[in-house]
Amino acid sequence: QLSQPTGLMHPISLLAALEQGKVNLNDSVDTQEGMIDISGYLLEDYNWRSGGNGKTTIRQGFLLSSNIATYLSVKQAFGKDYDKFHKTIINMGYGLPQDSIEAALPIPNDDITLAKFATGKNQQITPLQILTFYNAIANNGKMVKPTFHKGDTTIIKEQIASKEYIATIQQLLIQKGLTSKAFSDKVPIAGEQGVAIVKNDGDNTIYCLQFCGYYPSDNPQYSIIVTLNKQGLPASGGMAGEVLKQIVEQ
């Protein structure tokens, strides 16, 4: 099923930004009060009702799951070269493999569509395609084709990005795993979570809750994604992480 990756897009967008050499994790960004106006489009952080995160570093913004910090990082790296951002994402292998369902990844053409794409809101992709990318991060950059049986490994992307920046994303995902509902004191897990609307219908709105990651985080052997569709506002965005933790520990 195609869906929006929302928060799961943050590491991918940040990796693309780091690859340009114009962004440093210690750079300061102003997320204001958790909401910024982009030509009439309000980009919000999950905690905008409580005042947001204000000025922070790109590193801390990522760890706080800030949509605004992610967008500002991409904006700093690419400016108004929207096509270059899109090409960088595609060239890294995002959206592969395409032999089942082709992801809908429209090219941004202004700051609004850039903000939406960078935060996973203006695209459609399958869980398996997201998992393929996260697996490549765990694999130090080598992307392999998922198979449903044991057999020869097929490499579909020799290196998605510089090993230096992949190592940076790995460390950030480890830190996210430590503070998420997927945290386990039995098996170290690295990963990211996201919540997207599948069908907007008032009280009957269907939400897609996802957690994607890999384990053990210090020596990855397995990658995994959990996707849950839930009617009504979820009590916790970490529900998918809780399920993932149970699977991993078993």
Backbone as CSV, one residue per row, in Angstrom:
resi,resn,N_x,N_y,N_z,CA_x,CA_y,CA_z,C_x,C_y,C_z
1,GLN,0.842,-1.194,0.000,0.000,0.000,0.000,0.877,1.244,0.000
2,LEU,0.600,2.143,-0.934,1.313,3.418,-0.974,0.820,4.306,0.157
3,SER,1.744,4.997,0.816,1.373,5.926,1.872,2.455,6.987,2.011
4,GLN,2.166,8.007,2.808,3.150,9.044,3.066,4.133,8.569,4.135
5,PRO,5.428,8.790,3.943,6.395,8.335,4.940,6.531,9.280,6.134
6,THR,6.044,10.495,6.044,6.153,11.544,7.078,7.497,11.481,7.800
7,GLY,7.500,11.180,9.115,8.731,11.234,9.916,9.834,10.318,9.405
8,LEU,9.481,9.238,8.723,10.494,8.320,8.210,11.343,8.974,7.119
9,MET,10.869,10.105,6.592,11.603,10.817,5.542,12.724,11.676,6.123
10,HIS,12.657,12.024,7.407,13.641,12.931,8.002,15.091,12.483,7.806
11,PRO,15.443,11.222,8.100,16.838,10.810,7.913,17.274,10.870,6.457
12,ILE,16.346,10.600,5.543,16.667,10.578,4.121,16.923,11.997,3.615
13,SER,16.066,12.926,4.010,16.255,14.325,3.622,17.535,14.891,4.216
14,LEU,17.814,14.553,5.475,19.027,15.055,6.124,20.267,14.482,5.458
15,LEU,20.225,13.215,5.078,21.360,12.601,4.388,21.633,13.328,3.070
16,ALA,20.573,13.654,2.329,20.729,14.380,1.068,21.332,15.758,1.304
17,ALA,20.907,16.413,2.388,21.438,17.741,2.713,22.915,17.665,3.099
18,LEU,23.267,16.684,3.914,24.660,16.533,4.336,25.573,16.271,3.144
19,GLU,25.076,15.536,2.162,25.863,15.193,0.980,26.324,16.427,0.204
20,GLN,25.622,17.550,0.368,25.979,18.759,-0.377,27.147,19.509,0.247
21,GLY,27.514,19.135,1.486,28.645,19.784,2.143,28.363,21.195,2.617
22,LYS,27.090,21.570,2.662,26.726,22.930,3.081,26.005,22.956,4.419
23,VAL,25.869,21.785,5.018,25.122,21.657,6.273,25.973,20.906,7.286
24,ASN,25.962,21.405,8.518,26.658,20.754,9.621,25.647,20.495,10.726
25,LEU,25.785,19.357,11.404,24.823,19.014,12.455,24.787,20.042,13.577
26,ASN,25.869,20.799,13.737,25.915,21.800,14.797,25.407,23.166,14.350
27,ASP,24.992,23.283,13.080,24.425,24.536,12.592,23.141,24.853,13.360
28,SER,22.922,26.128,13.599,21.731,26.555,14.328,20.569,26.795,13.364
29,VAL,19.389,26.359,13.757,18.165,26.637,12.997,17.104,27.136,13.976
30,ASP,16.229,28.005,13.484,15.183,28.572,14.325,13.842,27.953,13.947
31,THR,13.376,27.058,14.787,12.080,26.418,14.540,10.936,27.243,15.117
32,GLN,11.283,28.419,15.638,10.323,29.373,16.203,9.449,28.684,17.263
33,GLU,8.157,28.888,17.199,7.268,28.300,18.207,6.601,27.020,17.686
34,GLY,7.338,26.307,16.822,6.808,25.051,16.299,5.944,25.223,15.072
35,MET,5.993,26.430,14.471,5.194,26.686,13.272,5.843,27.815,12.489
36,ILE,6.055,27.596,11.180,6.570,28.666,10.332,5.678,28.807,9.108
37,ASP,5.584,30.035,8.616,4.765,30.354,7.453,5.648,30.319,6.207
38,ILE,5.344,29.415,5.289,6.086,29.311,4.035,5.136,29.705,2.905
39,SER,5.148,30.976,2.562,4.296,31.496,1.475,2.825,31.106,1.664
40,GLY,2.363,31.173,2.912,0.967,30.859,3.200,0.731,29.441,3.685
41,TYR,1.726,28.569,3.516,1.615,27.192,4.016,2.246,27.122,5.400
42,LEU,1.495,26.625,6.383,1.995,26.534,7.745,2.619,25.155,7.965
43,LEU,3.947,25.149,8.120,4.658,23.916,8.432,4.744,23.802,9.941
44,GLU,4.227,22.704,10.479,4.118,22.554,11.934,4.996,21.429,12.456
45,ASP,5.491,21.614,13.677,6.091,20.533,14.435,5.014,19.915,15.307
46,TYR,5.229,18.676,15.736,4.202,17.966,16.508,3.863,18.686,17.808
47,ASN,4.804,19.503,18.324,4.588,20.152,19.621,4.322,21.649,19.487
48,TRP,3.752,22.072,18.363,3.517,23.504,18.171,2.529,24.069,19.191
49,ARG,1.622,23.237,19.668,0.651,23.731,20.654,1.312,24.079,21.990
50,SER,2.467,23.475,22.266,3.163,23.743,23.533,4.359,24.676,23.339
51,GLY,4.414,25.328,22.183,5.448,26.344,21.996,6.637,25.947,21.159
52,GLY,6.668,24.699,20.671,7.735,24.270,19.789,9.096,24.167,20.450
53,ASN,10.132,24.208,19.620,11.504,23.996,20.111,12.390,25.228,20.026
54,GLY,11.906,26.297,19.393,12.703,27.519,19.288,14.004,27.305,18.532
55,LYS,15.053,28.015,18.930,16.356,27.862,18.285,17.027,26.582,18.775
56,THR,17.536,25.820,17.828,18.172,24.553,18.158,19.207,24.229,17.092
57,THR,19.943,23.173,17.274,20.882,22.738,16.237,20.168,21.754,15.310
58,ILE,20.753,21.518,14.152,20.180,20.552,13.220,20.145,19.168,13.870
59,ARG,21.212,18.836,14.616,21.251,17.546,15.313,20.089,17.405,16.291
60,GLN,19.928,18.407,17.141,18.873,18.340,18.143,17.498,18.385,17.499
61,GLY,17.381,19.158,16.418,16.107,19.212,15.699,15.713,17.859,15.155
62,PHE,16.699,17.118,14.661,16.427,15.765,14.166,15.985,14.864,15.310
63,LEU,16.691,14.929,16.424,16.356,14.071,17.564,14.991,14.422,18.148
64,LEU,14.553,15.665,17.930,13.236,16.104,18.397,12.153,15.864,17.352
65,SER,12.514,15.218,16.243,11.573,14.921,15.147,10.931,16.186,14.595
66,SER,11.731,17.234,14.437,11.221,18.522,13.979,11.114,18.580,12.463
67,ASN,9.886,18.758,11.973,9.669,18.964,10.542,10.371,20.236,10.075
68,ILE,10.301,21.263,10.905,10.865,22.555,10.530,12.380,22.470,10.412
69,ALA,13.022,21.799,11.356,14.479,21.653,11.306,14.905,20.884,10.062
70,THR,14.142,19.860,9.706,14.443,19.094,8.501,14.330,19.974,7.265
71,TYR,13.238,20.729,7.169,13.030,21.621,6.020,14.131,22.672,5.935
72,LEU,14.473,23.301,7.061,15.498,24.343,7.056,16.866,23.772,6.678
73,SER,17.129,22.527,7.055,18.377,21.872,6.671,18.447,21.693,5.157
74,VAL,17.338,21.218,4.584,17.264,21.018,3.135,17.345,22.354,2.406
75,LYS,16.660,23.352,2.945,16.660,24.685,2.330,18.062,25.275,2.338
76,GLN,18.781,25.088,3.432,20.153,25.594,3.543,21.075,24.904,2.531
77,ALA,20.833,23.628,2.290,21.695,22.855,1.396,21.387,23.078,-0.081
78,PHE,20.113,23.274,-0.410,19.723,23.325,-1.818,19.166,24.661,-2.280
79,GLY,18.789,25.545,-1.349,18.218,26.824,-1.754,16.958,26.621,-2.565
80,LYS,16.924,27.230,-3.742,15.762,27.101,-4.623,16.000,26.108,-5.759
81,ASP,17.054,25.314,-5.637,17.322,24.294,-6.646,16.525,23.035,-6.290
82,TYR,15.217,23.133,-6.481,14.307,22.059,-6.077,14.576,20.777,-6.854
83,ASP,14.878,20.936,-8.127,15.143,19.776,-8.966,16.375,19.009,-8.496
84,LYS,17.398,19.745,-8.038,18.612,19.090,-7.560,18.332,18.256,-6.315
85,PHE,17.501,18.789,-5.424,17.134,18.022,-4.220,16.442,16.723,-4.625
86,HIS,15.499,16.830,-5.531,14.754,15.654,-5.990,15.699,14.646,-6.644
87,LYS,16.587,15.131,-7.504,17.524,14.237,-8.183,18.461,13.562,-7.193
88,THR,18.888,14.301,-6.158,19.764,13.724,-5.139,19.066,12.575,-4.423
89,ILE,17.806,12.801,-4.058,17.013,11.769,-3.385,16.873,10.526,-4.271
90,ILE,16.535,10.749,-5.540,16.333,9.634,-6.474,17.653,8.908,-6.739
91,ASN,18.738,9.691,-6.919,20.045,9.084,-7.201,20.556,8.245,-6.037
92,MET,20.109,8.559,-4.821,20.490,7.745,-3.673,19.770,6.401,-3.672
93,GLY,18.749,6.274,-4.525,18.034,5.004,-4.617,16.696,4.999,-3.904
94,TYR,16.257,6.160,-3.429,14.958,6.234,-2.751,13.846,5.910,-3.753
95,GLY,12.984,4.975,-3.387,11.909,4.539,-4.276,12.180,3.200,-4.935
96,LEU,13.401,2.684,-4.762,13.729,1.352,-5.281,13.351,0.285,-4.249
97,PRO,13.029,-0.942,-4.667,12.874,-1.396,-6.053,11.525,-0.985,-6.629
98,GLN,11.414,-0.944,-7.950,10.189,-0.473,-8.608,9.447,-1.587,-9.335
99,ASP,9.777,-2.831,-9.032,9.162,-3.926,-9.780,7.809,-4.358,-9.223
100,SER,7.373,-3.749,-8.108,6.040,-4.066,-7.583,5.102,-2.876,-7.793
101,ILE,5.348,-1.806,-7.062,4.569,-0.572,-7.218,5.553,0.578,-7.318
102,GLU,5.371,1.432,-8.310,6.275,2.562,-8.468,5.845,3.686,-7.534
103,ALA,6.782,4.183,-6.754,6.492,5.263,-5.821,6.134,6.540,-6.572
104,ALA,5.237,7.318,-5.993,4.865,8.621,-6.552,5.688,9.687,-5.840
105,LEU,6.726,10.179,-6.529,7.657,11.125,-5.925,7.735,12.385,-6.778
106,PRO,6.720,13.260,-6.700,6.668,14.447,-7.556,7.824,15.407,-7.285
107,ILE,8.285,16.086,-8.319,9.390,17.030,-8.189,8.891,18.323,-7.547
108,PRO,9.502,18.759,-6.448,9.114,20.050,-5.851,9.393,21.196,-6.827
109,ASN,8.536,22.214,-6.799,8.746,23.355,-7.694,8.666,24.701,-6.987
110,ASP,8.540,24.682,-5.663,8.575,25.910,-4.877,8.870,25.529,-3.427
111,ASP,8.953,26.537,-2.553,9.307,26.264,-1.157,8.244,25.426,-0.450
112,ILE,6.987,25.593,-0.851,5.911,24.826,-0.211,6.047,23.348,-0.531
113,THR,6.185,23.021,-1.807,6.302,21.603,-2.189,7.630,21.013,-1.719
114,LEU,8.657,21.868,-1.591,9.929,21.397,-1.035,9.746,20.988,0.424
115,ALA,9.056,21.844,1.191,8.815,21.554,2.608,8.003,20.276,2.771
116,LYS,6.996,20.099,1.930,6.146,18.914,2.025,6.928,17.651,1.660
117,PHE,7.689,17.719,0.570,8.438,16.538,0.128,9.510,16.166,1.143
118,ALA,10.229,17.168,1.662,11.325,16.906,2.609,10.827,16.279,3.894
119,THR,9.560,16.534,4.248,8.992,15.968,5.470,8.022,14.826,5.175
120,GLY,8.064,14.310,3.932,7.319,13.104,3.588,5.839,13.285,3.384
121,LYS,5.397,14.517,3.099,3.949,14.740,3.008,3.427,14.828,1.576
122,ASN,4.292,15.046,0.615,3.818,15.247,-0.763,4.332,14.131,-1.658
123,GLN,4.193,12.899,-1.183,4.683,11.749,-1.933,3.965,10.498,-1.450
124,GLN,4.095,9.439,-2.206,3.503,8.147,-1.858,4.546,7.069,-2.125
125,ILE,4.757,6.200,-1.145,5.787,5.166,-1.263,5.355,3.951,-0.432
126,THR,5.852,2.782,-0.778,5.452,1.573,-0.044,6.388,1.339,1.143
127,PRO,5.902,0.651,2.175,6.763,0.305,3.306,8.006,-0.468,2.882
128,LEU,7.862,-1.364,1.896,8.999,-2.170,1.449,10.092,-1.285,0.834
129,GLN,9.681,-0.231,0.126,10.657,0.675,-0.472,11.367,1.504,0.597
130,ILE,10.638,1.918,1.624,11.270,2.624,2.746,12.258,1.704,3.449
131,LEU,11.820,0.468,3.683,12.668,-0.512,4.361,13.950,-0.760,3.573
132,THR,13.845,-0.785,2.256,15.020,-0.995,1.411,16.052,0.102,1.636
133,PHE,15.586,1.332,1.799,16.524,2.441,2.014,17.152,2.359,3.404
134,TYR,16.340,2.089,4.414,16.877,1.984,5.777,17.853,0.808,5.877
135,ASN,17.560,-0.257,5.147,18.462,-1.400,5.127,19.815,-0.999,4.536
136,ALA,19.779,-0.116,3.531,21.026,0.372,2.927,21.815,1.215,3.920
137,ILE,21.128,1.982,4.758,21.812,2.762,5.802,22.497,1.799,6.771
138,ALA,21.761,0.767,7.199,22.341,-0.227,8.110,23.508,-0.951,7.460
139,ASN,23.467,-1.059,6.124,24.453,-1.800,5.347,25.604,-0.898,4.895
140,ASN,25.761,0.245,5.597,26.838,1.199,5.293,26.773,1.753,3.877
141,GLY,25.565,1.774,3.312,25.383,2.423,2.023,25.071,1.510,0.867
142,LYS,25.274,0.214,1.022,25.015,-0.721,-0.078,23.545,-1.136,-0.055
143,MET,22.858,-0.877,-1.170,21.431,-1.188,-1.255,21.230,-2.512,-1.978
144,VAL,20.492,-3.409,-1.329,20.224,-4.712,-1.928,18.722,-4.887,-2.145
145,LYS,18.391,-5.699,-3.109,16.988,-5.950,-3.435,16.372,-6.903,-2.424
146,PRO,15.212,-6.553,-1.865,14.547,-7.459,-0.928,14.108,-8.742,-1.634
147,THR,14.237,-9.848,-0.942,13.772,-11.123,-1.483,12.901,-11.813,-0.448
148,PHE,12.005,-12.654,-0.915,11.118,-13.375,-0.012,11.573,-14.818,0.183
149,HIS,12.822,-15.069,-0.190,13.397,-16.393,0.019,14.904,-16.230,0.104
150,LYS,15.568,-17.210,0.666,17.020,-17.159,0.756,17.624,-17.423,-0.628
151,GLY,18.608,-16.645,-0.969,19.228,-16.819,-2.270,20.355,-15.826,-2.450
152,ASP,20.809,-15.684,-3.669,21.889,-14.751,-3.955,21.429,-13.321,-3.712
153,THR,22.340,-12.507,-3.186,22.041,-11.105,-2.939,22.201,-10.307,-4.222
154,THR,21.171,-9.533,-4.561,21.222,-8.679,-5.746,21.434,-7.239,-5.311
155,ILE,22.556,-6.651,-5.698,22.850,-5.263,-5.355,22.184,-4.358,-6.378
156,ILE,21.351,-3.422,-5.915,20.686,-2.502,-6.837,21.256,-1.088,-6.751
157,LYS,22.093,-0.828,-5.759,22.783,0.458,-5.633,24.054,0.195,-4.846
158,GLU,25.204,0.390,-5.477,26.463,0.051,-4.832,26.729,0.926,-3.617
159,GLN,26.373,2.217,-3.704,26.589,3.128,-2.581,25.586,4.272,-2.673
160,ILE,24.682,4.377,-1.709,23.620,5.389,-1.787,24.127,6.783,-1.446
161,ALA,25.186,6.864,-0.636,25.729,8.162,-0.219,27.108,7.933,0.385
162,SER,27.785,9.024,0.739,29.118,8.917,1.323,29.064,8.156,2.642
163,LYS,30.015,7.271,2.868,30.031,6.480,4.095,30.119,7.369,5.330
164,GLU,30.802,8.501,5.184,30.928,9.435,6.317,29.557,9.905,6.783
165,TYR,28.709,10.301,5.829,27.399,10.836,6.197,26.423,9.730,6.566
166,ILE,26.589,8.553,5.987,25.760,7.425,6.400,26.061,7.074,7.852
167,ALA,27.342,7.124,8.236,27.718,6.856,9.632,27.074,7.886,10.558
168,THR,26.974,9.132,10.085,26.323,10.184,10.873,24.851,9.852,11.092
169,ILE,24.155,9.455,10.016,22.739,9.094,10.123,22.567,7.865,11.013
170,GLN,23.477,6.911,10.921,23.413,5.727,11.779,23.435,6.124,13.251
171,GLN,24.335,7.021,13.619,24.431,7.458,15.015,23.161,8.169,15.469
172,LEU,22.586,8.975,14.574,21.347,9.681,14.916,20.191,8.695,15.095
173,LEU,20.132,7.671,14.244,19.059,6.676,14.358,19.215,5.825,15.608
174,ILE,20.462,5.593,16.021,20.693,4.886,17.279,20.148,5.709,18.439
175,GLN,20.429,7.023,18.414,19.928,7.895,19.484,18.409,7.962,19.478
176,LYS,17.793,7.974,18.261,16.330,7.982,18.190,15.769,6.684,18.770
177,GLY,16.435,5.571,18.484,15.985,4.283,19.010,16.007,4.233,20.527
178,LEU,16.985,4.925,21.112,17.123,4.935,22.572,15.993,5.692,23.260
179,THR,15.370,6.625,22.540,14.337,7.462,23.153,12.939,7.159,22.620
180,SER,12.799,6.087,21.839,11.505,5.771,21.243,10.820,4.630,21.989
181,LYS,9.566,4.385,21.598,8.804,3.266,22.173,9.410,1.918,21.770
182,ALA,10.294,1.948,20.774,10.929,0.706,20.336,12.148,0.367,21.183
183,PHE,12.492,1.216,22.142,13.682,0.954,22.963,13.563,-0.385,23.678
184,SER,14.634,-1.171,23.605,14.688,-2.470,24.271,15.998,-2.575,25.037
185,ASP,15.923,-3.063,26.277,17.158,-3.277,27.037,17.749,-4.658,26.746
186,LYS,17.100,-5.396,25.836,17.600,-6.714,25.433,18.351,-6.660,24.105
187,VAL,17.809,-5.865,23.176,18.405,-5.753,21.841,18.452,-4.275,21.448
188,PRO,19.635,-3.711,21.169,19.703,-2.307,20.758,19.093,-2.108,19.372
189,ILE,18.160,-1.158,19.263,17.417,-0.906,18.029,17.665,0.524,17.564
190,ALA,17.900,0.702,16.278,18.024,2.027,15.674,16.842,2.227,14.745
191,GLY,16.267,3.429,14.715,15.140,3.625,13.806,14.431,4.939,13.985
192,GLU,13.352,5.092,13.218,12.570,6.325,13.187,11.102,5.979,13.037
193,GLN,10.228,6.842,13.566,8.796,6.598,13.477,8.110,7.720,12.718
194,GLY,6.906,7.425,12.226,6.119,8.430,11.527,4.642,8.143,11.648
195,VAL,3.832,9.200,11.501,2.370,9.077,11.523,1.827,9.845,10.329
196,ALA,0.991,9.190,9.522,0.418,9.842,8.344,-1.075,9.563,8.281
197,ILE,-1.814,10.442,7.610,-3.240,10.234,7.393,-3.435,9.480,6.091
198,VAL,-4.113,8.329,6.169,-4.400,7.534,4.978,-5.704,7.979,4.347
199,LYS,-6.715,8.230,5.209,-8.021,8.666,4.732,-8.560,9.699,5.716
200,ASN,-8.826,10.902,5.215,-9.284,11.993,6.081,-10.807,12.034,6.076
201,ASP,-11.415,11.620,7.202,-12.872,11.534,7.278,-13.351,11.826,8.695
202,GLY,-12.996,13.004,9.222,-13.454,13.410,10.540,-13.065,12.431,11.617
203,ASP,-14.050,12.003,12.408,-13.792,11.060,13.493,-13.397,9.680,12.973
204,ASN,-13.700,9.415,11.701,-13.376,8.121,11.109,-12.071,8.156,10.317
205,THR,-11.283,9.197,10.512,-10.007,9.317,9.813,-9.120,8.114,10.124
206,ILE,-8.458,7.592,9.090,-7.566,6.444,9.262,-6.127,6.930,9.234
207,TYR,-5.380,6.578,10.270,-3.981,6.970,10.402,-3.071,5.777,10.115
208,CYS,-1.925,6.084,9.530,-0.907,5.064,9.300,0.256,5.328,10.247
209,LEU,0.517,4.385,11.147,1.606,4.509,12.116,2.740,3.603,11.670
210,GLN,3.958,4.148,11.615,5.074,3.354,11.118,6.316,3.522,11.989
211,PHE,7.074,2.450,12.087,8.419,2.508,12.659,9.312,1.664,11.765
212,CYS,10.424,2.248,11.339,11.353,1.531,10.482,12.744,1.615,11.100
213,GLY,13.455,0.495,11.113,14.783,0.508,11.697,15.526,-0.790,11.471
214,TYR,16.546,-0.996,12.280,17.356,-2.201,12.156,17.960,-2.553,13.508
215,TYR,18.446,-3.796,13.633,18.984,-4.270,14.913,19.884,-5.471,14.681
216,PRO,20.793,-5.779,15.613,21.237,-4.902,16.707,21.915,-3.650,16.136
217,SER,21.696,-2.517,16.734,22.148,-1.264,16.147,23.664,-1.153,16.049
218,ASP,24.383,-1.856,16.940,25.842,-1.782,16.920,26.473,-2.746,15.908
219,ASN,25.684,-3.715,15.427,26.164,-4.665,14.422,24.948,-5.223,13.687
220,PRO,24.373,-4.429,12.795,23.073,-4.769,12.206,23.043,-6.113,11.485
221,GLN,22.013,-6.899,11.799,21.780,-8.184,11.158,20.417,-8.212,10.454
222,TYR,19.489,-7.430,10.964,18.129,-7.426,10.428,17.606,-5.995,10.315
223,SER,16.816,-5.748,9.283,16.072,-4.486,9.194,14.585,-4.833,9.203
224,ILE,13.774,-3.893,9.654,12.357,-4.205,9.868,11.518,-2.942,9.789
225,ILE,10.303,-3.069,9.262,9.343,-1.973,9.302,8.011,-2.522,9.790
226,VAL,7.354,-1.783,10.653,6.013,-2.120,11.130,5.078,-0.999,10.691
227,THR,4.000,-1.352,10.029,3.012,-0.384,9.557,1.645,-0.777,10.092
228,LEU,1.010,0.145,10.789,-0.317,-0.106,11.354,-1.301,0.941,10.833
229,ASN,-2.449,0.505,10.362,-3.529,1.425,10.022,-4.528,1.432,11.174
230,LYS,-4.846,2.632,11.671,-5.723,2.729,12.832,-6.774,3.803,12.601
231,GLN,-8.045,3.460,12.846,-9.119,4.434,12.715,-9.192,5.300,13.966
232,GLY,-9.299,6.577,13.786,-9.348,7.499,14.908,-7.957,7.912,15.340
233,LEU,-7.874,9.034,16.044,-6.590,9.569,16.479,-5.879,8.575,17.388
234,PRO,-4.661,8.175,17.035,-3.951,7.188,17.857,-3.594,7.747,19.223
235,ALA,-3.681,6.895,20.236,-3.320,7.328,21.591,-1.836,7.632,21.665
236,SER,-1.059,6.954,20.829,0.385,7.149,20.836,0.948,6.936,19.445
237,GLY,1.788,7.882,18.993,2.452,7.720,17.707,3.485,6.626,17.752
238,GLY,3.773,6.123,18.959,4.796,5.098,19.113,4.259,3.690,19.109
239,MET,2.981,3.518,18.773,2.388,2.183,18.796,3.128,1.210,17.890
240,ALA,3.531,1.670,16.718,4.271,0.794,15.793,5.615,0.403,16.392
241,GLY,6.237,1.340,17.111,7.502,1.047,17.776,7.353,0.004,18.868
242,GLU,6.234,0.058,19.581,5.982,-0.919,20.639,5.837,-2.321,20.052
243,VAL,5.131,-2.412,18.910,4.968,-3.711,18.240,6.318,-4.209,17.741
244,LEU,7.087,-3.306,17.141,8.414,-3.679,16.640,9.291,-4.220,17.758
245,LYS,9.237,-3.576,18.913,10.033,-4.035,20.061,9.672,-5.466,20.438
246,GLN,8.385,-5.763,20.473,7.950,-7.119,20.828,8.457,-8.150,19.823
247,ILE,8.412,-7.800,18.536,8.882,-8.727,17.494,10.381,-8.969,17.650
248,VAL,11.122,-7.887,17.817,12.580,-7.979,17.908,13.000,-8.796,19.121
249,GLU,12.384,-8.540,20.265,12.770,-9.265,21.478,12.446,-10.751,21.366
250,GLN,11.347,-11.085,20.691,11.027,-12.509,20.518,11.985,-13.167,19.545
